[in-house]
Amino acid sequence: MPIRSRIRTVPHYPKQGIMFRDITTLLKDPVGFRITVHELANRYTAMKIDKVAGIESRGFILGAPLAYLLGVGFIPVRKKGKLPAETIGQDYELEYGTDRIELHTDAVSKGERILLVDDLIATGGTAEAALKLITKMGGEVVECCFAIDLPDLGGRKRLEKHGQKVFALCEFEGD
Ligand code: AMP
């Protein structure tokens, strides 16, 4: 398990009871970083991806080199207020309150095949919001991919309910 074993678990971060799956230990390892990005690139190279969309901020770290290897463009899905030009946004629920992610209105063209990338899927709320945004703009999300899935939190099932394909390089039990 060359990827999973390089991910550090930090208990009770950012708050009591959360097991934070920290990919900085994977990224700082040249073999770990390389095999992570290459495994994803190998999976998607024949899938005719037009663009990779990475979710702020750890989705940028994996998504950008993946787009580079696939020879396609990269689009950042950002937290509210960060993108300078005209945007469209999507609110999503957090444990307490809501948050919002945004895309530039010219980020996705109708019919484009988009690969959505983040470091981790937990409840799936963030990825679901990104999926809604891309779909609203006429893009087709070919697959949602993650380094880590926390299956007990149900994110994969939540995305699959939208008819979405989900892929993760490894899983961790619990939350
Ligand atoms: P969710 O919307 O619940 O699927 O949460 C996914 C987002 O929150 C991702 O961008 C992750 O980086 C972050 N996240 C949620 N839970 C964890 C966790 N246990 N460890 C590390 N990151 C997490």
CSV table of C-alpha atoms and ligand atoms in Angstrom, one decimal:
chain,number,residue,atom,x,y,z
A,1,MET,CA,0.0,0.0,0.0
A,2,PRO,CA,2.5,2.6,-1.1
A,3,ILE,CA,0.0,5.5,-1.0
A,4,ARG,CA,-2.1,4.6,2.1
A,5,SER,CA,1.0,3.9,4.2
A,6,ARG,CA,2.4,7.4,3.4
A,7,ILE,CA,-0.7,9.2,4.7
A,8,ARG,CA,-0.5,10.5,8.3
A,9,THR,CA,-3.4,10.4,10.6
A,10,VAL,CA,-3.7,13.3,13.0
A,11,PRO,CA,-6.2,12.5,15.7
A,12,HIS,CA,-8.5,15.3,17.0
A,13,TYR,CA,-7.7,17.8,14.3
A,14,PRO,CA,-9.1,20.4,13.6
A,15,LYS,CA,-11.4,19.4,16.5
A,16,GLN,CA,-12.0,16.6,19.0
A,17,GLY,CA,-13.1,13.3,17.4
A,18,ILE,CA,-11.9,14.1,13.8
A,19,MET,CA,-9.2,11.8,12.4
A,20,PHE,CA,-7.5,14.1,10.0
A,21,ARG,CA,-5.9,12.3,7.0
A,22,ASP,CA,-2.9,14.4,6.3
A,23,ILE,CA,-1.5,14.1,2.8
A,24,THR,CA,1.5,16.3,3.4
A,25,THR,CA,3.5,13.2,4.4
A,26,LEU,CA,2.6,11.6,1.0
A,27,LEU,CA,3.4,14.8,-0.9
A,28,LYS,CA,6.8,15.4,0.6
A,29,ASP,CA,7.9,11.9,-0.4
A,30,PRO,CA,9.0,12.0,-4.0
A,31,VAL,CA,8.0,8.4,-4.6
A,32,GLY,CA,4.6,8.9,-2.9
A,33,PHE,CA,3.8,12.0,-4.8
A,34,ARG,CA,4.9,10.6,-8.1
A,35,ILE,CA,3.0,7.3,-7.8
A,36,THR,CA,-0.2,9.1,-6.7
A,37,VAL,CA,-0.3,11.4,-9.7
A,38,HIS,CA,0.9,8.7,-12.1
A,39,GLU,CA,-1.7,6.2,-10.9
A,40,LEU,CA,-4.4,8.7,-11.6
A,41,ALA,CA,-2.9,9.7,-15.0
A,42,ASN,CA,-2.7,6.0,-16.0
A,43,ARG,CA,-6.4,5.6,-15.2
A,44,TYR,CA,-7.6,8.7,-17.1
A,45,THR,CA,-5.2,8.8,-20.1
A,46,ALA,CA,-7.6,6.9,-22.4
A,47,MET,CA,-10.8,8.5,-21.1
A,48,LYS,CA,-10.8,11.6,-23.3
A,49,ILE,CA,-10.7,14.1,-20.5
A,50,ASP,CA,-11.0,17.8,-21.7
A,51,LYS,CA,-10.2,19.5,-18.4
A,52,VAL,CA,-9.3,18.6,-14.8
A,53,ALA,CA,-11.2,20.6,-12.1
A,54,GLY,CA,-9.4,20.7,-8.7
A,55,ILE,CA,-11.2,21.6,-5.5
A,56,GLU,CA,-9.5,24.2,-3.3
A,57,SER,CA,-7.0,23.7,-1.9
A,58,ARG,CA,-5.5,20.2,-1.8
A,59,GLY,CA,-7.4,19.3,-5.0
A,60,PHE,CA,-5.1,21.8,-6.7
A,61,ILE,CA,-2.0,20.0,-5.6
A,62,LEU,CA,-3.1,16.7,-7.1
A,63,GLY,CA,-5.2,18.1,-10.0
A,64,ALA,CA,-2.6,20.4,-11.5
A,65,PRO,CA,0.1,17.8,-12.2
A,66,LEU,CA,-2.5,15.4,-13.3
A,67,ALA,CA,-3.8,17.8,-15.9
A,68,TYR,CA,-0.3,18.5,-17.0
A,69,LEU,CA,0.4,14.8,-17.5
A,70,LEU,CA,-2.9,14.3,-19.3
A,71,GLY,CA,-2.0,17.3,-21.5
A,72,VAL,CA,-5.3,19.1,-20.7
A,73,GLY,CA,-6.2,22.4,-18.9
A,74,PHE,CA,-6.8,22.8,-15.2
A,75,ILE,CA,-9.6,24.8,-13.6
A,76,PRO,CA,-9.7,25.8,-9.9
A,77,VAL,CA,-12.9,25.3,-8.0
A,78,ARG,CA,-12.4,28.0,-5.4
A,79,LYS,CA,-13.9,29.1,-2.0
A,80,LYS,CA,-16.1,32.1,-2.3
A,81,GLY,CA,-14.6,35.5,-3.2
A,82,LYS,CA,-11.3,34.2,-4.5
A,83,LEU,CA,-11.9,34.3,-8.3
A,84,PRO,CA,-11.4,37.7,-9.9
A,85,ALA,CA,-13.7,37.5,-13.0
A,86,GLU,CA,-17.4,36.8,-13.3
A,87,THR,CA,-18.3,33.6,-11.3
A,88,ILE,CA,-21.2,31.2,-10.6
A,89,GLY,CA,-21.4,29.7,-7.2
A,90,GLN,CA,-23.0,26.8,-5.3
A,91,ASP,CA,-23.8,26.7,-1.6
A,92,TYR,CA,-23.4,23.5,0.4
A,93,GLU,CA,-24.0,22.4,3.9
A,94,LEU,CA,-21.4,22.2,6.6
A,95,GLU,CA,-21.9,20.6,10.0
A,96,TYR,CA,-22.6,24.1,11.2
A,97,GLY,CA,-23.9,26.6,8.6
A,98,THR,CA,-23.1,26.7,4.9
A,99,ASP,CA,-20.2,27.4,2.6
A,100,ARG,CA,-19.9,28.3,-1.1
A,101,ILE,CA,-17.6,27.3,-3.9
A,102,GLU,CA,-17.3,29.2,-7.2
A,103,LEU,CA,-16.1,28.8,-10.8
A,104,HIS,CA,-15.4,31.4,-13.4
A,105,THR,CA,-18.4,31.5,-15.8
A,106,ASP,CA,-15.9,30.8,-18.7
A,107,ALA,CA,-14.2,27.9,-17.0
A,108,VAL,CA,-16.2,25.1,-18.6
A,109,SER,CA,-17.7,25.0,-22.1
A,110,LYS,CA,-20.8,23.1,-23.0
A,111,GLY,CA,-20.2,19.4,-23.6
A,112,GLU,CA,-16.7,19.3,-22.1
A,113,ARG,CA,-15.6,16.2,-20.3
A,114,ILE,CA,-14.4,17.1,-16.9
A,115,LEU,CA,-12.5,15.1,-14.3
A,116,LEU,CA,-13.2,16.4,-10.8
A,117,VAL,CA,-10.3,15.9,-8.3
A,118,ASP,CA,-9.9,16.4,-4.5
A,119,ASP,CA,-7.6,14.9,-1.9
A,120,LEU,CA,-10.4,13.3,0.1
A,121,ILE,CA,-14.1,12.5,0.1
A,122,ALA,CA,-15.9,12.4,3.4
A,123,THR,CA,-19.6,13.3,3.3
A,124,GLY,CA,-19.4,14.3,-0.3
A,125,GLY,CA,-20.9,17.7,0.2
A,126,THR,CA,-18.0,19.6,-1.4
A,127,ALA,CA,-17.7,17.4,-4.4
A,128,GLU,CA,-21.5,17.4,-4.9
A,129,ALA,CA,-21.5,21.2,-5.0
A,130,ALA,CA,-18.6,21.2,-7.5
A,131,LEU,CA,-20.5,18.6,-9.6
A,132,LYS,CA,-23.6,20.7,-9.6
A,133,LEU,CA,-21.6,23.8,-10.7
A,134,ILE,CA,-19.9,22.0,-13.6
A,135,THR,CA,-23.1,20.4,-14.7
A,136,LYS,CA,-25.0,23.7,-14.6
A,137,MET,CA,-22.3,25.1,-17.0
A,138,GLY,CA,-23.0,22.2,-19.4
A,139,GLY,CA,-19.9,20.2,-18.5
A,140,GLU,CA,-20.0,16.4,-18.2
A,141,VAL,CA,-18.2,15.1,-15.1
A,142,VAL,CA,-16.6,11.9,-16.3
A,143,GLU,CA,-15.5,10.8,-12.9
A,144,CYS,CA,-14.9,12.2,-9.4
A,145,CYS,CA,-11.5,11.1,-8.2
A,146,PHE,CA,-9.8,11.3,-4.8
A,147,ALA,CA,-6.6,10.1,-3.1
A,148,ILE,CA,-8.7,9.0,-0.1
A,149,ASP,CA,-12.3,7.8,0.5
A,150,LEU,CA,-13.8,7.7,4.0
A,151,PRO,CA,-16.6,5.2,3.1
A,152,ASP,CA,-18.3,5.4,6.5
A,153,LEU,CA,-19.2,9.0,5.8
A,154,GLY,CA,-21.2,8.1,2.7
A,155,GLY,CA,-19.8,10.5,0.2
A,156,ARG,CA,-19.3,8.0,-2.5
A,157,LYS,CA,-22.9,6.8,-2.3
A,158,ARG,CA,-24.1,10.5,-2.3
A,159,LEU,CA,-22.3,11.1,-5.6
A,160,GLU,CA,-23.4,7.8,-7.1
A,161,LYS,CA,-27.0,8.8,-6.4
A,162,HIS,CA,-26.4,11.5,-9.1
A,163,GLY,CA,-25.3,8.7,-11.5
A,164,GLN,CA,-21.7,9.7,-10.9
A,165,LYS,CA,-18.7,7.5,-11.1
A,166,VAL,CA,-16.3,7.7,-8.1
A,167,PHE,CA,-12.7,6.5,-7.8
A,168,ALA,CA,-10.3,6.6,-4.8
A,169,LEU,CA,-6.8,5.4,-4.5
A,170,CYS,CA,-7.3,4.2,-0.9
A,171,GLU,CA,-9.8,4.1,1.9
A,172,PHE,CA,-9.8,4.7,5.7
A,173,GLU,CA,-12.4,3.2,8.1
A,174,GLY,CA,-14.3,5.5,10.4
A,175,ASP,CA,-14.3,9.3,10.3
B,1,AMP,P1,-16.8,16.5,2.4
B,1,AMP,O1,-17.4,17.7,1.7
B,1,AMP,O2,-17.5,16.2,3.8
B,1,AMP,O3,-16.7,15.3,1.5
B,1,AMP,O4,-15.3,16.9,2.9
B,1,AMP,C1,-14.3,16.9,1.9
B,1,AMP,C2,-13.4,18.1,2.1
B,1,AMP,O5,-13.0,18.3,3.5
B,1,AMP,C3,-12.1,17.8,1.3
B,1,AMP,O6,-11.7,18.9,0.7
B,1,AMP,C4,-11.1,17.3,2.4
B,1,AMP,O7,-9.8,17.9,2.2
B,1,AMP,C5,-11.7,17.8,3.7
B,1,AMP,N1,-11.8,16.8,4.8
B,1,AMP,C6,-13.0,16.3,5.3
B,1,AMP,N2,-12.7,15.4,6.2
B,1,AMP,C7,-11.4,15.2,6.3
B,1,AMP,C8,-10.5,14.4,7.1
B,1,AMP,N3,-10.9,13.5,8.0
B,1,AMP,N4,-9.2,14.5,6.9
B,1,AMP,C9,-8.7,15.4,5.9
B,1,AMP,N5,-9.5,16.2,5.2
B,1,AMP,C10,-10.8,16.1,5.4
